[in-house]
PDB file of C-alpha atoms in Angstrom:
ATOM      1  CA  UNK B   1     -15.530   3.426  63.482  1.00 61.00           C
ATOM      2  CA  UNK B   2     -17.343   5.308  60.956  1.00 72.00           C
ATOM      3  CA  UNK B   3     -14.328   6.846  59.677  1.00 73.00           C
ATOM      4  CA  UNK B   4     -12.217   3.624  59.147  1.00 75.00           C
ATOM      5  CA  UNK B   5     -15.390   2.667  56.976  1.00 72.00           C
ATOM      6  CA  UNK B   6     -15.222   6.095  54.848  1.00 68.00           C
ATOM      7  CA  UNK B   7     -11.250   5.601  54.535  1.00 68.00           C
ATOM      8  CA  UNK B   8     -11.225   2.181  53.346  1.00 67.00           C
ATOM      9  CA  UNK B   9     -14.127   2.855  51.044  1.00 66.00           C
ATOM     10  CA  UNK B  10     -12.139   5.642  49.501  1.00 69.00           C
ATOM     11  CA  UNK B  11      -8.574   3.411  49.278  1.00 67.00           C
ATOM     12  CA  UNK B  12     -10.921   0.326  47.580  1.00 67.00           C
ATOM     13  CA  UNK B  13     -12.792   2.153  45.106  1.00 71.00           C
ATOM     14  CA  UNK B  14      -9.627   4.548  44.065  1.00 70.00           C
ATOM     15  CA  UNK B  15      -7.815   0.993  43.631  1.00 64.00           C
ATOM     16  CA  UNK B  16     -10.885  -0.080  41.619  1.00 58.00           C
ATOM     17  CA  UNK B  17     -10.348   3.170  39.548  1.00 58.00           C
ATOM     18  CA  UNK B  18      -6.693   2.700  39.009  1.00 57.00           C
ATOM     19  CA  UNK B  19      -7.236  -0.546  38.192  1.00 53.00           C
ATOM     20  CA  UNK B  20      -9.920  -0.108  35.603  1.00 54.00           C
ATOM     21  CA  UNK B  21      -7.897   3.053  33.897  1.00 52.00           C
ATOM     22  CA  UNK B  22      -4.528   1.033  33.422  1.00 54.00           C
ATOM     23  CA  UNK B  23      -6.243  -2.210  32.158  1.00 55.00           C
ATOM     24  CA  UNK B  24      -8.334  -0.024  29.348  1.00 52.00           C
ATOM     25  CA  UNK B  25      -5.594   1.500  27.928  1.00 55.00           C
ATOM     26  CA  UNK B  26      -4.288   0.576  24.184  1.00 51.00           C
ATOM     27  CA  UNK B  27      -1.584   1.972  22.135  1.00 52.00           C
ATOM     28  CA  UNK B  28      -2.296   4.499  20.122  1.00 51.00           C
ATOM     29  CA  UNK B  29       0.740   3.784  17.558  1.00 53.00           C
ATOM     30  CA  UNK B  30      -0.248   0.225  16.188  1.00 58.00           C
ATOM     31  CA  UNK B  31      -0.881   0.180  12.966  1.00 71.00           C
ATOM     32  CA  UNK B  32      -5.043  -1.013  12.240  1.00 88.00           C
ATOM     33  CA  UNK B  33      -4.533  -3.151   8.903  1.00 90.00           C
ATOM     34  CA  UNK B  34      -7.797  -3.407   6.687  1.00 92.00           C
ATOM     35  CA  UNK B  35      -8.569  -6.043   4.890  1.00 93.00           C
ATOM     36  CA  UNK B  36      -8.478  -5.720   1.136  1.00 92.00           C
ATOM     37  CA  UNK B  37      -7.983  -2.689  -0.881  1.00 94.00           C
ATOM     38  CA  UNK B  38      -8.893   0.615  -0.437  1.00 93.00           C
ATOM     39  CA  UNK B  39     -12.531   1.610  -2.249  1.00 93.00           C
ATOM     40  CA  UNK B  40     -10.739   4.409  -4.236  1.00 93.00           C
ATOM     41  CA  UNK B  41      -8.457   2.083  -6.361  1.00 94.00           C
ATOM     42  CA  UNK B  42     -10.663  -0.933  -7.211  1.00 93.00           C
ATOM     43  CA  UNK B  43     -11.689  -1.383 -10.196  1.00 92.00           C
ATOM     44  CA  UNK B  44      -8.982   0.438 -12.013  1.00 93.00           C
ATOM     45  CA  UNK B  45      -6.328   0.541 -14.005  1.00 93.00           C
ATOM     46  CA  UNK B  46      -3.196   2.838 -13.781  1.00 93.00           C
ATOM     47  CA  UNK B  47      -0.426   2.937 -15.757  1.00 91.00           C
ATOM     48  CA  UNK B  48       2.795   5.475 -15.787  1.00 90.00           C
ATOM     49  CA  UNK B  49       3.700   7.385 -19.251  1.00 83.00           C
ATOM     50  CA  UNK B  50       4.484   5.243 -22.244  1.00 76.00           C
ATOM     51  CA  UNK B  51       8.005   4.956 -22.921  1.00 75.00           C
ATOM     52  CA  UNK B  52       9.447   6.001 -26.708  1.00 76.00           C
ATOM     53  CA  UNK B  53       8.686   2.739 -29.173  1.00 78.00           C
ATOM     54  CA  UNK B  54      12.606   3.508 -30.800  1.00 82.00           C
ATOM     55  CA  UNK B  55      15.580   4.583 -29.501  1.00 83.00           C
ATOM     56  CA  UNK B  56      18.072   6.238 -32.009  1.00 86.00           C
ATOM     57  CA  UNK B  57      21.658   4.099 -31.927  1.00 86.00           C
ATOM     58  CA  UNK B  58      24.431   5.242 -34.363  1.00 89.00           C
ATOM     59  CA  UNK B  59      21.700   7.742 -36.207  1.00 89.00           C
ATOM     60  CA  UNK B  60      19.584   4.945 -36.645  1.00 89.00           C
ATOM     61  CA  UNK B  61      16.213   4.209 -34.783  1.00 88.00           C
ATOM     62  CA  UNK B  62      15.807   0.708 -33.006  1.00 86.00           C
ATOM     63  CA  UNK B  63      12.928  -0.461 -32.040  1.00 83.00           C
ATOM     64  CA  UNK B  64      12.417  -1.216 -28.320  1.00 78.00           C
ATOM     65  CA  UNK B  65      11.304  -4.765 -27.629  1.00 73.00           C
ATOM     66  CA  UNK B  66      10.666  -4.363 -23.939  1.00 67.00           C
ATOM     67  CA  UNK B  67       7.141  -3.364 -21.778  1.00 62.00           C
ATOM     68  CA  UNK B  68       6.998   0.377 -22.235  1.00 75.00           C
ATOM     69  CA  UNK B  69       5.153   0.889 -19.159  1.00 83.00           C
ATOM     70  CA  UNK B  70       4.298   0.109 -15.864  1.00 86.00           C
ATOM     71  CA  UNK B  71       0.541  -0.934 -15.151  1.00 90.00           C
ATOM     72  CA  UNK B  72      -1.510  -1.678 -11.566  1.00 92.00           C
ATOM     73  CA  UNK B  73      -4.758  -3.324 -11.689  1.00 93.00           C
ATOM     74  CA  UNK B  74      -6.622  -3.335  -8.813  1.00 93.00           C
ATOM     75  CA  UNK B  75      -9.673  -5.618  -7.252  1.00 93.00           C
ATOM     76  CA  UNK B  76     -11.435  -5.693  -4.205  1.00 94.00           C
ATOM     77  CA  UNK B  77      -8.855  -7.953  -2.676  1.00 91.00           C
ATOM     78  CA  UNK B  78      -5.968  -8.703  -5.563  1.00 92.00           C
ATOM     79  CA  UNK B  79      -3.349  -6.154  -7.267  1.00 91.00           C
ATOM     80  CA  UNK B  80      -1.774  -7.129 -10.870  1.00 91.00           C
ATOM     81  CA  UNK B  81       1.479  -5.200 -11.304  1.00 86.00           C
ATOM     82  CA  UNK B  82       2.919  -5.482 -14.665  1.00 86.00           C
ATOM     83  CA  UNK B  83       6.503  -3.739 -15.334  1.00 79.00           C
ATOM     84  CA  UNK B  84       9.161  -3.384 -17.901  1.00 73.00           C
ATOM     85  CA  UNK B  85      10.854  -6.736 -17.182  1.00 71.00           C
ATOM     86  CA  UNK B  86       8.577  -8.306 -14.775  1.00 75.00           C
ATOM     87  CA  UNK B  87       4.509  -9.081 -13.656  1.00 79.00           C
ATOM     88  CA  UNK B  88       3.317 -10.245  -9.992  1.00 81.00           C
ATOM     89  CA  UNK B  89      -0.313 -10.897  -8.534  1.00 85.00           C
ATOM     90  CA  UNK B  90      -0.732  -9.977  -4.986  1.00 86.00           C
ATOM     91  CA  UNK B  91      -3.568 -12.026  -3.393  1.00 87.00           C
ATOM     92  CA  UNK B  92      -5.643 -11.554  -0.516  1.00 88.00           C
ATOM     93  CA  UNK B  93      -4.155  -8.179  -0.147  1.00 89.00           C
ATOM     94  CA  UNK B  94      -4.493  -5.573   3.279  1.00 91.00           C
ATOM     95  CA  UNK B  95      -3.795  -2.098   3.838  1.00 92.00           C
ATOM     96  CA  UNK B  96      -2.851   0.219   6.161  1.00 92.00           C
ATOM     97  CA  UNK B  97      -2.714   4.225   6.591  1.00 92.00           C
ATOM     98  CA  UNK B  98       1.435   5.131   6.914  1.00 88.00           C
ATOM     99  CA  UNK B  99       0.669   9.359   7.004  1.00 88.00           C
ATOM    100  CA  UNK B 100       0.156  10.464   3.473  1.00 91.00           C
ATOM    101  CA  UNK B 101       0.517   7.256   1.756  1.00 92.00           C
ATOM    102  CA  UNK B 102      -0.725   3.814   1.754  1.00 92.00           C
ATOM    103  CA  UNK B 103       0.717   0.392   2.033  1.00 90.00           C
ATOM    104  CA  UNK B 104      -1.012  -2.553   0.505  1.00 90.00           C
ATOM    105  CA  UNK B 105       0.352  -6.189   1.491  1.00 87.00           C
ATOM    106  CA  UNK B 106      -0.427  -9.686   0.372  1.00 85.00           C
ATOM    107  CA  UNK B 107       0.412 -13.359  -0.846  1.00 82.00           C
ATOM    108  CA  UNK B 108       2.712 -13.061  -3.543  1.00 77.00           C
ATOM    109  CA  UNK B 109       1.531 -15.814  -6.490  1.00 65.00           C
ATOM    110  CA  UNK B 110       4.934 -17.311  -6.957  1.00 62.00           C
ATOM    111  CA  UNK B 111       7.523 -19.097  -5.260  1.00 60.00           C
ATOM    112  CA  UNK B 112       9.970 -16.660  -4.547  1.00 54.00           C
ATOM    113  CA  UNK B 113      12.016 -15.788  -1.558  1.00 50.00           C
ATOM    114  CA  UNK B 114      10.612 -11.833  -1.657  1.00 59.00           C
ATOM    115  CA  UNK B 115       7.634 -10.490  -1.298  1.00 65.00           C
ATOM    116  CA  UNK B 116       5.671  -7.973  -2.527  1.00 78.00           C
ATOM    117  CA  UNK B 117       4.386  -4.922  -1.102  1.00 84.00           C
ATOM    118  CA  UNK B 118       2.858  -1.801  -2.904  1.00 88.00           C
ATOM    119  CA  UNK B 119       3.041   2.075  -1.835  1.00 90.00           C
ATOM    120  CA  UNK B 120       0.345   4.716  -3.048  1.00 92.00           C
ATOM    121  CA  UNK B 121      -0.405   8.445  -2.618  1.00 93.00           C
ATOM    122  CA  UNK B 122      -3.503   9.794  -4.369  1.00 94.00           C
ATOM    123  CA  UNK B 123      -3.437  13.055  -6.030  1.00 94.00           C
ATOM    124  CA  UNK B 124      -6.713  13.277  -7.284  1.00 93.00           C
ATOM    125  CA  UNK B 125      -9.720  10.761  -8.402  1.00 90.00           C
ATOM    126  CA  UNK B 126      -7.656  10.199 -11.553  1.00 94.00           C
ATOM    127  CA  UNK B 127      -3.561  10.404 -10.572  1.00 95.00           C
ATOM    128  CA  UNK B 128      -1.633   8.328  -7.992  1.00 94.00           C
ATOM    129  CA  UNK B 129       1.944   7.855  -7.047  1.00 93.00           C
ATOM    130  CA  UNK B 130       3.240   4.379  -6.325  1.00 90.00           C
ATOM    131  CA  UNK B 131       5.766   2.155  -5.951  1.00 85.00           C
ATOM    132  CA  UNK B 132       6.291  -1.741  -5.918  1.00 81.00           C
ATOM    133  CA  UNK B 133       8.702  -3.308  -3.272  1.00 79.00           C
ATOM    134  CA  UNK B 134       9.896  -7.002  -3.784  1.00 68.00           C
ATOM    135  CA  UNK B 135      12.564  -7.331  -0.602  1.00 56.00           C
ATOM    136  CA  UNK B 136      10.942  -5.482   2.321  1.00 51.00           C
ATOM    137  CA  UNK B 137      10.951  -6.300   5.812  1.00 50.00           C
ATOM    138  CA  UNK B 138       8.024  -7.327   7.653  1.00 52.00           C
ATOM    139  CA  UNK B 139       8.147  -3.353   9.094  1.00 56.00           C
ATOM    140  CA  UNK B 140       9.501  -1.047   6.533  1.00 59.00           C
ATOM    141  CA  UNK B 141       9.223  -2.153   2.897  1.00 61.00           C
ATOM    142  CA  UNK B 142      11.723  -0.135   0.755  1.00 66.00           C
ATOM    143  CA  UNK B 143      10.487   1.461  -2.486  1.00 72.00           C
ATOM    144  CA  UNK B 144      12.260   2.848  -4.721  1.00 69.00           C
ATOM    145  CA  UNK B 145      10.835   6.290  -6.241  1.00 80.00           C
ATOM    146  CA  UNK B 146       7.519   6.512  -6.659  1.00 87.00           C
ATOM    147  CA  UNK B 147       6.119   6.873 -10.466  1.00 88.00           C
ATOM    148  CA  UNK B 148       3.203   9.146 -11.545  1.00 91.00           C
ATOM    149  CA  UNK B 149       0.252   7.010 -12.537  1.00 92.00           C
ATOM    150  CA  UNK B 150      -3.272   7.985 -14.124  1.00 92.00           C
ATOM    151  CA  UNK B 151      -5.916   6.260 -14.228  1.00 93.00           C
ATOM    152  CA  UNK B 152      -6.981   4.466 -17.401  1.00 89.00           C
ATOM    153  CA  UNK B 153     -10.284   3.079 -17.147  1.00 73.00           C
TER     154      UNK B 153
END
């Protein structure tokens, strides 16, 4: 009798165990989004290398009338991209860690069927590499190269 006891002490508390181990578990690959941006970016401005201001045509030199750079402005939770041909506000942005590089997410400000994502690297306190993505999927945005940036202010 005593050792029916011990035995189905042993099988209930091993089930217990089993139990408790398999319930506790969570996935080690999901992705932990933060909200905002990251600490290291806000407050400043980055912009890639100006472009030349003419462009010589036929021996002559014409002026460029487009944006000759590309500029990110960040905030604690908004990004302000502004490109050669285009500018886009990303509101109530999150991150996340992808290896070596970072992806920032958020409401894009206009009515448009894309949406916005942006990809950074940091170098150092004062140079970054990123990249802006309008058609992504909800998984893998796709940037194109990423542009050397330094930090401005």
């Amino acid at each position: 009798m005593h050792l029916q006891k011990c035995v189905a002490l042993v099988l209930a508390s091993s089930g217990l165990f089993t139990l408790g181990v398999t319930t506790c578990q969570h996935s080690a690959h999901a992705a932990t989004w933060h909200k905002g941006v990251p600490k290291f970016l806000r407050g400043h401005f980055y912009r890639t290398k100006l472009e030349p201001k003419y462009v010589k045509m036929n021996g002559k030199k014409v002026p460029i009338n487009s944006r000759r750079s590309e500029d990110l402005h960040f905030t604690k939770t908004k990004v302000r991209y502004l490109g050669y041909q285009d500018a886009a506000n990303l509101k109530g942005c999150h991150y996340t860690h992808k290896g070596k590089y970072i992806i920032i997410k958020g409401k894009y400000d206009k009515d448009m069927g894309s949406a916005l994502a942006v990809k950074v690297k940091k170098i150092n306190n004062k140079v970054i590499y990123a990249g802006v993505s309008y058609a992504y999927s909800s998984t893998t945005p796709n940037f194109s190269q990423l542009k050397k940036m330094t930090r401005q202010r």
